[in-house]
Amino acid sequence: MFLTILLFAAFCTTTLESIQTLSTNEINRMSCDIGLYGLAVMGQNFALNMASHGFTVAVCNRSPSKVDTTVQRAKDEGDLPLIGTKSPEEFISKLSKPRKVVILVQAGKPVDLTIEAISEFMEEGDVIIDGGNEWFPNQIRRHEELEKKGIMFIGMGISGGEEGARNGPSLMPGGPRKAYDLIEPIIMKCAAKAGDPEEPCTGYCGPIGAGNYVKMVHNGIEYGDMQLIGEVYDILKNIVGMGNDEMATLFEDWNSGDLESYLIEITAKILARKDDLTDDGYVVDKILDKTGMKGTGRWTVQEAAEQSVAAPLIAASLDSRYISGRKEERVAASKVLQGPSNEMPQVDKDQILSDLQQALYCAKVTSYAQGMGIIQAASDKNEWDVDLSLCAKMWRGGCIIRASLLSKITAAFEKNKDLQNLLVDETFAEEINARQMAWRRVVSLGVASGIATPALSAALSYFDQYRRDRLPANLIQAQRDFFGGHTYNRVDRDGTFHCLWDETHKDIGDLTGRTAGEL
Ligand code: NBP
């Protein structure tokens, strides 16, 4: 490593053009700690991040122009130890063995094509790390394909966008332990740091698939957090009647309390931002009310269903994006459908602001409870042994859902590794029990005013279902048995039962082997 740095220090005083003038021997002597293929927003910044931490980095990209840009940035940002290469063969030849290559190209087919192009020049014991937002079964498939060649594969979720990639993202790797051990010294340095004492926002998530799964659920929670803040904004604007500057100050204020988080922080900044294209008003008011998405929220909801885990808050935030997308239909519907005809309820402003703060906190905790529930179920099913306290720890810095609340969540899962649901952790249970009336007042106000609060309401309904020892599911089970002979269990004795509900019902005989439809 020391020799590599010395060689690199000499090398980095040259420009890209002068690379061409180095002798073949000199170029061949270069041996980098790690390679990065794919130099769009994420790749370029992550390469510079690694180089800033003293690791020698070789970079490559399908279009060579981005290689030049990255090399120039490395030079401008302090002669960082980074070299550009223009072909997969040259790229791989620059890496010390066992070779470690991070791929950051568009997810899907481009990743397969890149693996195909670079793996040709790699050998047994090398490691490929895909940092894209990838559907986890694709990573399992790639792992199996590369395993045949003896190349190890890691699927590493990365969160934090451009800024995080450059200055410290949250990194969620999953793959063979041996491969993880090879990259650990690098990712521990390059990841964001959080906590007191500071710790890197990364760690071993588990076997292949686990890292992408954790990142996928992170994004589902991100959808939920954003929707919750959107609903609070809607109430503040359309029920309380607050202006953008006043709301910005409120969010800024909330950011110094229990709700402290990146998304609350940027919301304050967004609300305060004046329009830069016109002299009139704020940017936020000029933005079309249609939310885009790239699929990770949908995957989370699909996976929740797959694992038979209820995640209504995340599902509500996904549904809200779908409804927002139907702008033209909504505009037409707004001319036909009406909200409540009575006057808006009178609100005590101080009360509702305090209620909203508490409701948002309760719903956020519920959102994490649902997300962690999905990860736990998948981890059990796939035998990944994902550590939920590590997930919370990794999300404390660098990523979009970073929040002070995550330190408490980390502590809850550290205290009880087998915690069945975050809501029943002593600390959170106490907080939510105490704040629930505020939450209920907010949801009631939304309903009475015709302002939808799908995520706040879904979270409250989840809380109200989860906390009750008896639900109306007995009636539903009876209905199932009535129309389909699906049988039922009883509360007072063991066994499977079927009732001859009326004269049309016949004895269905031996019930052995029939179940009442447990999960
Ligand atoms: P993009 O997702 O926009 O992808 C652009 C990169 O993919 C370029 O380097 C491009 O090469 C390369 N590429 C494409 Br497109 N097709 C290719 C092919 N057939 N073969 C080889 N390379 C190909 O980049 P990004 O926004 O930096 O994201 C990279 C990954 O990180 C994605 O999986 C993304 O989901 C994930 N991610 C992004 C963010 C974010 O905030 N942007 C955050 C977290 C994770 P070219 O230059 O030759 O066109």
Coordinates of C-alpha atoms and ligand atoms in Angstrom, one line a residue:
M1 CA 0.0 0.0 0.0
F2 CA 2.8 2.4 1.0
L3 CA 4.7 1.7 -2.3
T4 CA 1.4 2.2 -4.2
I5 CA 0.9 5.6 -2.6
L6 CA 4.4 6.6 -3.4
L7 CA 4.0 5.5 -7.0
F8 CA 0.7 7.3 -7.2
A9 CA 2.0 10.5 -5.7
A10 CA 4.5 10.7 -8.5
F11 CA 1.8 9.7 -11.0
C12 CA -0.8 12.2 -9.9
T13 CA 1.4 15.1 -10.7
T14 CA 0.9 14.3 -14.3
T15 CA -2.2 15.2 -16.4
L16 CA -4.3 12.7 -18.2
E17 CA -2.6 13.6 -21.5
S18 CA 0.8 12.9 -20.0
I19 CA -0.4 9.5 -18.9
Q20 CA -0.1 8.6 -22.6
T21 CA 3.5 9.7 -22.4
L22 CA 4.4 7.4 -19.6
S23 CA 6.3 4.3 -20.6
T24 CA 4.4 1.0 -20.7
N25 CA 6.5 -0.2 -17.9
E26 CA 5.6 2.8 -15.7
I27 CA 1.9 2.4 -16.4
N28 CA 2.1 -1.3 -15.7
R29 CA 3.7 -0.7 -12.3
M30 CA 0.6 1.2 -11.2
S31 CA -1.4 -1.0 -8.9
C32 CA -4.6 0.4 -7.5
D33 CA -6.4 -0.6 -4.3
I34 CA -9.8 -0.6 -5.9
G35 CA -11.5 0.1 -9.3
L36 CA -14.7 1.9 -10.0
Y37 CA -16.7 1.3 -13.2
G38 CA -19.5 3.8 -14.1
L39 CA -18.9 7.4 -13.7
A40 CA -22.2 9.2 -13.6
V41 CA -23.3 11.1 -10.5
M42 CA -22.8 8.3 -8.0
G43 CA -19.7 6.7 -9.4
Q44 CA -17.8 9.8 -10.0
N45 CA -18.4 11.0 -6.5
F46 CA -17.8 7.7 -4.8
A47 CA -14.5 7.3 -6.7
L48 CA -13.4 10.7 -5.4
N49 CA -14.5 9.8 -1.9
M50 CA -12.3 6.7 -1.9
A51 CA -9.4 8.6 -3.3
S52 CA -9.8 11.3 -0.7
H53 CA -9.3 8.6 2.0
G54 CA -6.0 7.7 0.5
F55 CA -7.0 4.7 -1.5
T56 CA -5.6 4.5 -5.0
V57 CA -8.5 4.2 -7.5
A58 CA -8.7 3.2 -11.1
V59 CA -11.8 4.4 -12.9
C60 CA -13.5 3.5 -16.2
N61 CA -16.8 4.2 -17.9
R62 CA -18.5 3.1 -21.1
S63 CA -18.3 6.7 -22.6
P64 CA -14.6 7.8 -22.2
S65 CA -15.5 11.5 -21.7
K66 CA -16.7 10.8 -18.1
V67 CA -13.3 9.3 -17.4
D68 CA -11.6 12.5 -18.4
T69 CA -14.0 14.6 -16.3
T70 CA -13.3 12.4 -13.3
V71 CA -9.6 12.5 -13.7
Q72 CA -9.8 16.3 -14.0
R73 CA -11.9 16.5 -10.8
A74 CA -9.4 14.3 -8.9
K75 CA -6.7 16.7 -10.0
D76 CA -8.7 19.8 -9.1
E77 CA -9.8 18.4 -5.7
G78 CA -6.2 18.0 -4.5
D79 CA -4.3 15.7 -6.8
L80 CA -6.2 12.7 -5.5
P81 CA -4.7 9.2 -6.2
L82 CA -7.0 8.3 -9.1
I83 CA -6.2 7.2 -12.6
G84 CA -8.4 6.9 -15.7
T85 CA -8.6 4.0 -18.0
K86 CA -10.4 3.6 -21.3
S87 CA -11.1 -0.1 -21.7
P88 CA -12.2 -2.9 -19.4
E89 CA -8.9 -4.7 -20.0
E90 CA -6.7 -1.7 -19.1
F91 CA -9.0 -1.0 -16.1
I92 CA -8.6 -4.4 -14.6
S93 CA -4.9 -4.5 -15.3
K94 CA -4.5 -1.5 -13.0
L95 CA -5.8 -3.3 -9.9
S96 CA -3.8 -5.0 -7.2
K97 CA -4.8 -8.6 -6.4
P98 CA -7.2 -9.8 -5.2
R99 CA -9.0 -7.2 -7.4
K100 CA -11.9 -5.2 -6.1
V101 CA -14.2 -3.5 -8.5
V102 CA -17.2 -1.3 -7.6
I103 CA -19.8 -1.0 -10.4
L104 CA -22.1 2.1 -10.4
V105 CA -24.0 2.0 -13.7
Q106 CA -27.7 2.0 -14.3
A107 CA -29.4 -0.9 -12.6
G108 CA -30.5 -3.9 -14.7
K109 CA -29.1 -4.9 -18.0
P110 CA -26.2 -2.4 -17.9
V111 CA -24.9 -4.1 -14.8
D112 CA -24.9 -7.6 -16.5
L113 CA -23.1 -6.1 -19.5
T114 CA -20.5 -4.5 -17.3
I115 CA -19.9 -7.7 -15.3
E116 CA -19.6 -9.6 -18.6
A117 CA -17.0 -7.0 -19.9
I118 CA -14.8 -6.8 -16.8
S119 CA -15.0 -10.4 -15.5
E120 CA -13.3 -11.6 -18.6
F121 CA -10.1 -10.1 -17.3
M122 CA -10.6 -11.0 -13.6
E123 CA -9.7 -14.2 -11.8
E124 CA -10.6 -16.5 -8.9
G125 CA -10.6 -14.7 -5.6
D126 CA -11.4 -11.2 -7.1
V127 CA -14.5 -9.3 -5.9
I128 CA -17.1 -7.4 -7.8
I129 CA -19.3 -5.0 -5.8
D130 CA -22.5 -3.7 -7.4
G131 CA -23.6 -0.5 -5.7
G132 CA -26.8 0.1 -7.7
N133 CA -30.4 0.1 -6.6
E134 CA -31.0 -3.4 -7.7
W135 CA -33.9 -5.9 -7.3
F136 CA -32.3 -8.4 -4.9
P137 CA -33.0 -11.6 -6.8
N138 CA -30.9 -10.2 -9.7
Q139 CA -28.0 -10.0 -7.3
I140 CA -28.5 -13.6 -6.2
R141 CA -28.5 -14.7 -9.9
R142 CA -25.2 -12.7 -10.5
H143 CA -23.6 -14.2 -7.4
E144 CA -24.4 -17.7 -8.7
E145 CA -23.1 -17.0 -12.1
L146 CA -19.8 -15.4 -10.9
E147 CA -19.3 -18.1 -8.3
K148 CA -18.7 -20.6 -11.1
K149 CA -15.7 -18.5 -12.1
G150 CA -14.6 -18.2 -8.5
I151 CA -15.3 -14.4 -8.5
M152 CA -17.0 -13.2 -5.4
F153 CA -20.0 -10.8 -5.7
I154 CA -21.4 -8.3 -3.3
G155 CA -24.6 -6.3 -3.7
M156 CA -24.2 -3.1 -1.8
G157 CA -27.0 -0.6 -1.3
I158 CA -25.8 3.0 -1.3
S159 CA -27.8 5.9 0.0
G160 CA -27.1 9.5 0.2
G161 CA -27.2 10.7 -3.4
E162 CA -24.5 12.8 -4.9
E163 CA -23.5 14.5 -1.7
G164 CA -23.4 11.3 0.3
A165 CA -21.4 9.5 -2.4
R166 CA -18.7 12.2 -2.2
N167 CA -18.6 12.9 1.5
G168 CA -19.8 9.7 3.2
P169 CA -22.8 7.6 2.2
S170 CA -24.6 4.9 4.1
L171 CA -23.3 1.6 2.7
M172 CA -25.3 -1.7 3.0
P173 CA -23.3 -4.6 1.7
G174 CA -24.4 -8.2 1.4
G175 CA -22.4 -11.1 0.0
P176 CA -19.8 -13.7 0.9
R177 CA -18.2 -12.8 4.3
K178 CA -14.7 -13.4 2.8
A179 CA -15.4 -10.8 0.1
Y180 CA -16.8 -8.4 2.7
D181 CA -13.6 -8.7 4.8
L182 CA -11.6 -7.6 1.7
I183 CA -13.5 -4.4 1.2
E184 CA -14.3 -3.6 4.9
P185 CA -11.2 -1.4 5.4
I186 CA -12.2 0.7 2.5
I187 CA -15.9 1.1 3.1
M188 CA -15.4 1.7 6.8
K189 CA -13.3 4.8 5.9
C190 CA -15.5 6.0 3.1
A191 CA -18.9 5.6 4.8
A192 CA -20.6 8.4 6.7
K193 CA -19.9 8.6 10.4
A194 CA -22.6 9.0 13.1
G195 CA -23.2 8.5 16.8
D196 CA -21.3 9.3 19.9
P197 CA -18.7 8.0 19.7
E198 CA -18.7 8.2 15.9
E199 CA -19.1 4.9 14.0
P200 CA -19.2 4.2 10.3
C201 CA -22.6 3.9 8.7
T202 CA -21.9 0.5 7.2
G203 CA -21.4 -3.1 8.3
Y204 CA -22.0 -6.6 7.1
C205 CA -25.7 -7.0 6.3
G206 CA -25.5 -10.7 5.5
P207 CA -25.2 -13.1 2.5
I208 CA -26.0 -12.0 -1.1
G209 CA -29.3 -10.2 -1.4
A210 CA -29.4 -9.0 2.2
G211 CA -27.7 -5.6 1.4
N212 CA -30.0 -4.8 -1.4
Y213 CA -33.0 -5.9 0.6
V214 CA -32.0 -3.6 3.5
K215 CA -31.5 -0.7 1.0
M216 CA -34.9 -1.5 -0.7
V217 CA -36.7 -1.2 2.7
H218 CA -34.7 1.9 3.5
N219 CA -36.2 3.4 0.4
G220 CA -39.7 2.2 1.4
I221 CA -39.3 4.0 4.7
E222 CA -38.1 7.0 2.8
Y223 CA -41.3 7.0 0.8
G224 CA -43.3 6.9 4.1
D225 CA -41.3 9.7 5.7
M226 CA -41.7 11.9 2.7
Q227 CA -45.5 11.2 2.5
L228 CA -45.9 11.9 6.2
I229 CA -44.1 15.3 5.9
G230 CA -46.3 16.0 2.8
E231 CA -49.5 15.4 4.8
V232 CA -48.3 17.6 7.6
Y233 CA -47.5 20.4 5.1
D234 CA -51.0 20.0 3.6
I235 CA -52.6 20.5 7.0
L236 CA -50.4 23.4 7.9
K237 CA -51.1 25.1 4.6
N238 CA -54.8 24.2 4.0
I239 CA -56.2 23.9 7.5
V240 CA -54.0 26.0 9.7
G241 CA -53.4 28.5 6.8
M242 CA -49.7 29.0 7.3
G243 CA -47.4 30.6 4.7
N244 CA -44.2 29.1 3.4
D245 CA -41.8 31.2 5.5
E246 CA -43.8 30.4 8.7
M247 CA -43.8 26.7 7.8
A248 CA -40.1 26.8 7.1
T249 CA -39.4 28.2 10.5
L250 CA -41.6 25.6 12.1
F251 CA -39.8 22.7 10.4
E252 CA -36.5 24.3 11.3
D253 CA -37.7 24.4 14.9
W254 CA -38.8 20.8 14.8
N255 CA -35.4 19.9 13.4
S256 CA -33.9 20.7 16.8
G257 CA -36.1 18.3 18.7
D258 CA -37.3 14.6 18.5
L259 CA -37.9 15.0 14.7
E260 CA -34.4 16.0 13.8
S261 CA -33.7 14.4 10.5
Y262 CA -32.4 15.2 7.0
L263 CA -35.8 15.2 5.5
I264 CA -37.2 17.7 8.0
E265 CA -34.1 19.8 7.5
I266 CA -34.4 20.0 3.7
T267 CA -38.2 20.6 4.0
A268 CA -37.4 23.8 5.9
K269 CA -35.0 24.8 3.2
I270 CA -37.4 23.9 0.4
L271 CA -40.2 25.9 1.9
A272 CA -38.1 29.0 2.3
R273 CA -36.8 29.0 -1.2
K274 CA -38.0 31.9 -3.4
D275 CA -38.7 31.2 -7.0
D276 CA -35.7 31.8 -9.2
L277 CA -37.5 31.9 -12.6
T278 CA -40.0 34.5 -11.7
D279 CA -40.0 37.4 -9.2
D280 CA -43.1 36.0 -7.7
G281 CA -43.4 33.6 -4.8
Y282 CA -41.8 30.4 -3.8
V283 CA -40.4 27.5 -5.9
V284 CA -42.5 24.9 -4.0
D285 CA -45.7 26.5 -5.2
K286 CA -44.7 26.3 -8.8
I287 CA -43.8 22.6 -8.8
L288 CA -46.3 20.3 -10.5
D289 CA -48.0 18.0 -7.9
K290 CA -47.0 14.7 -9.6
T291 CA -44.5 12.6 -7.7
G292 CA -42.0 10.5 -9.7
M293 CA -40.5 7.2 -8.6
K294 CA -38.0 4.6 -9.7
G295 CA -39.5 1.4 -8.2
T296 CA -37.9 0.7 -4.9
G297 CA -41.1 1.7 -3.0
R298 CA -43.2 -0.6 -5.1
W299 CA -40.7 -3.4 -4.5
T300 CA -40.9 -2.8 -0.7
V301 CA -44.7 -3.1 -0.8
Q302 CA -44.5 -6.2 -3.0
E303 CA -42.1 -7.7 -0.6
A304 CA -44.2 -6.9 2.4
A305 CA -47.0 -8.8 0.8
E306 CA -44.6 -11.7 -0.1
Q307 CA -43.5 -11.9 3.5
S308 CA -47.1 -11.5 4.9
V309 CA -46.0 -8.5 6.8
A310 CA -48.4 -5.5 7.1
A311 CA -46.8 -2.3 6.0
P312 CA -49.9 0.0 5.4
L313 CA -48.0 3.2 5.9
I314 CA -45.5 2.4 3.2
A315 CA -48.3 1.1 0.9
A316 CA -50.2 4.4 1.5
S317 CA -47.3 6.4 0.5
L318 CA -46.9 4.4 -2.7
D319 CA -50.6 4.7 -3.4
S320 CA -50.4 8.5 -2.9
R321 CA -47.7 8.7 -5.5
Y322 CA -50.0 6.8 -7.9
I323 CA -52.9 9.1 -7.2
S324 CA -50.6 12.2 -7.6
G325 CA -49.6 10.8 -11.0
R326 CA -53.2 11.0 -12.3
K327 CA -53.2 14.8 -12.3
E328 CA -55.5 15.3 -15.3
E329 CA -58.1 12.9 -13.8
R330 CA -57.9 14.7 -10.5
V331 CA -58.4 18.0 -12.1
A332 CA -61.5 16.7 -13.8
A333 CA -62.7 15.0 -10.6
S334 CA -62.3 18.2 -8.6
K335 CA -65.1 19.7 -10.7
V336 CA -67.4 16.8 -9.9
L337 CA -66.6 15.6 -6.4
Q338 CA -66.9 17.7 -3.3
G339 CA -65.3 17.7 0.1
P340 CA -67.2 18.2 3.4
S341 CA -69.9 20.9 3.0
N342 CA -69.6 22.2 6.5
E343 CA -67.1 24.9 7.4
M344 CA -63.6 24.0 8.2
P345 CA -63.3 23.1 11.9
Q346 CA -62.0 25.8 14.1
V347 CA -58.5 25.0 15.2
D348 CA -56.4 26.2 18.1
K349 CA -53.1 26.9 16.3
D350 CA -50.8 26.2 19.2
Q351 CA -52.6 22.9 19.9
I352 CA -52.6 21.7 16.3
L353 CA -48.9 22.5 15.8
S354 CA -48.0 20.6 18.9
D355 CA -50.3 17.7 17.8
L356 CA -48.8 17.6 14.4
Q357 CA -45.3 17.3 15.9
Q358 CA -46.3 14.5 18.1
A359 CA -48.4 12.7 15.4
L360 CA -45.5 12.9 13.0
Y361 CA -43.2 11.3 15.6
C362 CA -45.6 8.5 16.3
A363 CA -46.2 7.7 12.7
K364 CA -42.4 7.8 11.9
V365 CA -41.8 5.2 14.7
T366 CA -44.6 3.1 13.2
S367 CA -43.0 3.4 9.8
Y368 CA -39.7 2.0 11.1
A369 CA -41.6 -0.7 12.9
Q370 CA -43.2 -1.8 9.6
G371 CA -39.9 -1.6 7.7
M372 CA -38.0 -3.6 10.3
G373 CA -40.7 -6.2 10.3
I374 CA -40.3 -6.7 6.5
I375 CA -36.5 -7.1 6.9
Q376 CA -36.9 -9.5 9.8
A377 CA -39.4 -11.7 8.0
A378 CA -37.1 -11.9 4.8
S379 CA -34.1 -12.5 7.0
D380 CA -35.8 -15.4 8.8
K381 CA -37.1 -16.9 5.5
N382 CA -33.7 -16.6 3.7
E383 CA -31.6 -17.3 6.8
W384 CA -29.7 -14.1 6.3
D385 CA -29.4 -13.3 10.1
V386 CA -29.7 -9.6 9.5
D387 CA -29.0 -7.5 12.6
L388 CA -31.7 -4.9 12.9
S389 CA -29.7 -2.8 15.3
L390 CA -27.0 -2.6 12.6
C391 CA -29.6 -1.5 10.0
A392 CA -30.7 1.3 12.3
K393 CA -27.0 2.2 13.0
M394 CA -26.2 2.3 9.3
W395 CA -29.1 4.6 8.6
R396 CA -28.0 7.2 11.2
G397 CA -25.8 9.1 8.8
G398 CA -25.2 9.6 5.1
C399 CA -28.6 8.4 3.9
I400 CA -31.9 10.1 3.1
I401 CA -33.7 8.7 6.2
R402 CA -31.0 9.7 8.7
A403 CA -32.6 10.9 11.8
S404 CA -31.8 11.3 15.5
L405 CA -34.6 8.8 16.2
L406 CA -32.4 6.1 14.7
S407 CA -30.1 6.1 17.7
K408 CA -33.1 5.1 19.9
I409 CA -34.1 2.4 17.4
T410 CA -30.5 1.1 17.4
A411 CA -30.6 1.0 21.2
A412 CA -34.0 -0.8 21.2
F413 CA -32.7 -3.6 19.0
E414 CA -29.4 -3.8 20.8
K415 CA -31.2 -4.2 24.1
N416 CA -33.5 -7.0 22.6
K417 CA -32.3 -8.7 19.5
D418 CA -35.6 -10.6 19.4
L419 CA -37.8 -7.6 19.7
Q420 CA -41.0 -8.6 17.8
N421 CA -42.1 -5.1 16.9
L422 CA -40.4 -1.8 17.6
L423 CA -43.7 -0.4 19.0
V424 CA -43.5 -2.8 22.0
D425 CA -40.0 -1.6 23.0
E426 CA -40.5 -0.1 26.4
T427 CA -39.2 3.4 25.5
F428 CA -41.3 3.7 22.3
A429 CA -44.4 2.1 23.8
E430 CA -44.3 4.7 26.6
E431 CA -43.8 7.6 24.1
I432 CA -46.5 6.5 21.8
N433 CA -49.0 5.7 24.5
A434 CA -48.4 9.3 25.8
R435 CA -48.7 11.0 22.4
Q436 CA -51.5 9.0 20.8
M437 CA -54.3 11.5 21.5
A438 CA -52.4 14.2 19.5
W439 CA -52.1 11.7 16.7
R440 CA -55.9 10.9 16.9
R441 CA -56.8 14.6 16.9
V442 CA -54.7 15.2 13.7
V443 CA -56.3 12.3 11.8
S444 CA -59.8 13.4 13.0
L445 CA -59.1 17.0 11.8
G446 CA -58.0 15.7 8.4
V447 CA -61.1 13.6 8.0
A448 CA -63.4 16.4 9.2
S449 CA -61.7 18.9 6.8
G450 CA -61.5 16.6 3.8
I451 CA -57.7 16.7 3.7
A452 CA -56.4 13.2 3.1
T453 CA -53.8 11.9 5.6
P454 CA -53.4 8.3 4.2
A455 CA -50.0 7.7 5.8
L456 CA -50.8 9.2 9.2
S457 CA -54.1 7.4 9.3
A458 CA -52.7 4.0 8.0
A459 CA -50.1 4.2 10.8
L460 CA -52.7 5.0 13.4
S461 CA -54.9 2.1 12.2
Y462 CA -51.9 -0.2 12.3
F463 CA -51.2 0.9 15.9
D464 CA -54.8 0.4 16.8
Q465 CA -54.9 -3.1 15.3
Y466 CA -51.5 -4.2 16.6
R467 CA -52.2 -3.1 20.2
R468 CA -55.5 -5.0 20.5
D469 CA -55.7 -8.6 21.8
R470 CA -58.9 -9.3 19.9
L471 CA -59.8 -8.2 16.4
P472 CA -63.0 -8.8 14.4
A473 CA -61.1 -11.5 12.5
N474 CA -63.3 -14.1 14.2
L475 CA -66.3 -12.8 12.1
I476 CA -64.2 -12.9 8.9
Q477 CA -63.1 -16.4 9.7
A478 CA -66.7 -17.4 10.3
Q479 CA -67.7 -15.9 6.9
R480 CA -64.9 -17.9 5.2
D481 CA -66.2 -21.0 6.8
F482 CA -69.8 -20.2 5.8
F483 CA -69.2 -19.7 2.1
G484 CA -66.2 -21.9 1.6
G485 CA -65.9 -24.5 4.3
H486 CA -62.5 -23.0 5.2
T487 CA -62.9 -24.1 8.8
Y488 CA -61.8 -22.2 11.9
N489 CA -60.0 -22.6 15.2
R490 CA -61.7 -21.9 18.6
V491 CA -60.6 -19.9 21.5
D492 CA -61.8 -22.5 24.0
R493 CA -60.4 -25.8 22.6
D494 CA -57.8 -27.2 20.3
G495 CA -58.7 -28.5 16.8
T496 CA -60.1 -27.5 13.5
F497 CA -63.9 -26.9 13.3
H498 CA -66.6 -26.4 10.6
C499 CA -70.1 -25.3 11.4
L500 CA -73.2 -26.4 9.6
W501 CA -74.3 -22.7 9.4
D502 CA -77.8 -23.4 7.8
E503 CA -79.7 -26.1 6.0
T504 CA -77.5 -25.7 2.8
H505 CA -74.4 -26.7 4.7
K506 CA -73.6 -30.4 4.7
D507 CA -71.2 -32.3 6.9
I508 CA -67.9 -32.1 5.1
G509 CA -66.6 -35.2 6.9
D510 CA -63.2 -35.7 8.2
L511 CA -61.4 -32.4 8.9
T512 CA -58.0 -34.0 9.3
G513 CA -55.5 -32.2 7.1
R514 CA -57.7 -29.1 6.7
T515 CA -56.4 -26.0 8.4
A516 CA -58.2 -22.9 9.4
G517 CA -55.9 -21.0 7.0
E518 CA -53.0 -20.0 9.2
L519 CA -50.2 -18.2 7.5
Ligands
NBP1 P1 -27.4 6.3 -13.7 O1 -28.3 5.3 -13.1 O2 -27.9 7.5 -14.4 O3 -26.5 5.4 -14.8 C1 -25.6 6.1 -15.7 C2 -24.4 5.2 -15.8 O4 -24.7 4.0 -16.3 C3 -23.4 5.9 -16.7 O5 -22.1 5.6 -16.2 C4 -23.6 5.1 -18.0 O6 -22.6 5.1 -18.9 C5 -23.9 3.7 -17.5 N1 -24.5 2.8 -18.4 C6 -25.7 2.8 -19.0 BR1 -27.0 4.1 -18.7 N2 -25.9 1.8 -19.9 C7 -24.7 1.1 -19.8 C8 -24.3 -0.1 -20.5 N3 -25.1 -0.7 -21.3 N4 -23.1 -0.5 -20.2 C9 -22.2 0.2 -19.4 N5 -22.6 1.3 -18.7 C10 -23.8 1.8 -18.9 O7 -26.2 6.7 -12.7 P2 -26.3 7.1 -11.2 O8 -27.4 8.1 -11.0 O9 -24.9 7.6 -10.9 O10 -26.6 5.8 -10.4 C11 -25.8 4.6 -10.4 C12 -26.5 3.5 -9.6 O11 -26.6 4.0 -8.3 C13 -27.9 3.2 -10.1 O12 -28.2 1.9 -9.8 C14 -28.7 4.0 -9.1 O13 -30.0 3.5 -8.9 C15 -27.9 4.0 -7.8 N6 -28.2 5.1 -6.9 C16 -28.3 6.3 -7.4 C17 -28.5 7.4 -6.5 C18 -28.7 8.8 -7.0 O14 -29.0 9.7 -6.2 N7 -28.5 9.1 -8.3 C19 -28.6 7.1 -5.1 C20 -28.4 5.8 -4.7 C21 -28.2 4.8 -5.6 P3 -22.4 6.2 -20.0 O15 -21.8 7.4 -19.3 O16 -21.6 5.6 -21.1 O17 -23.8 6.5 -20.5

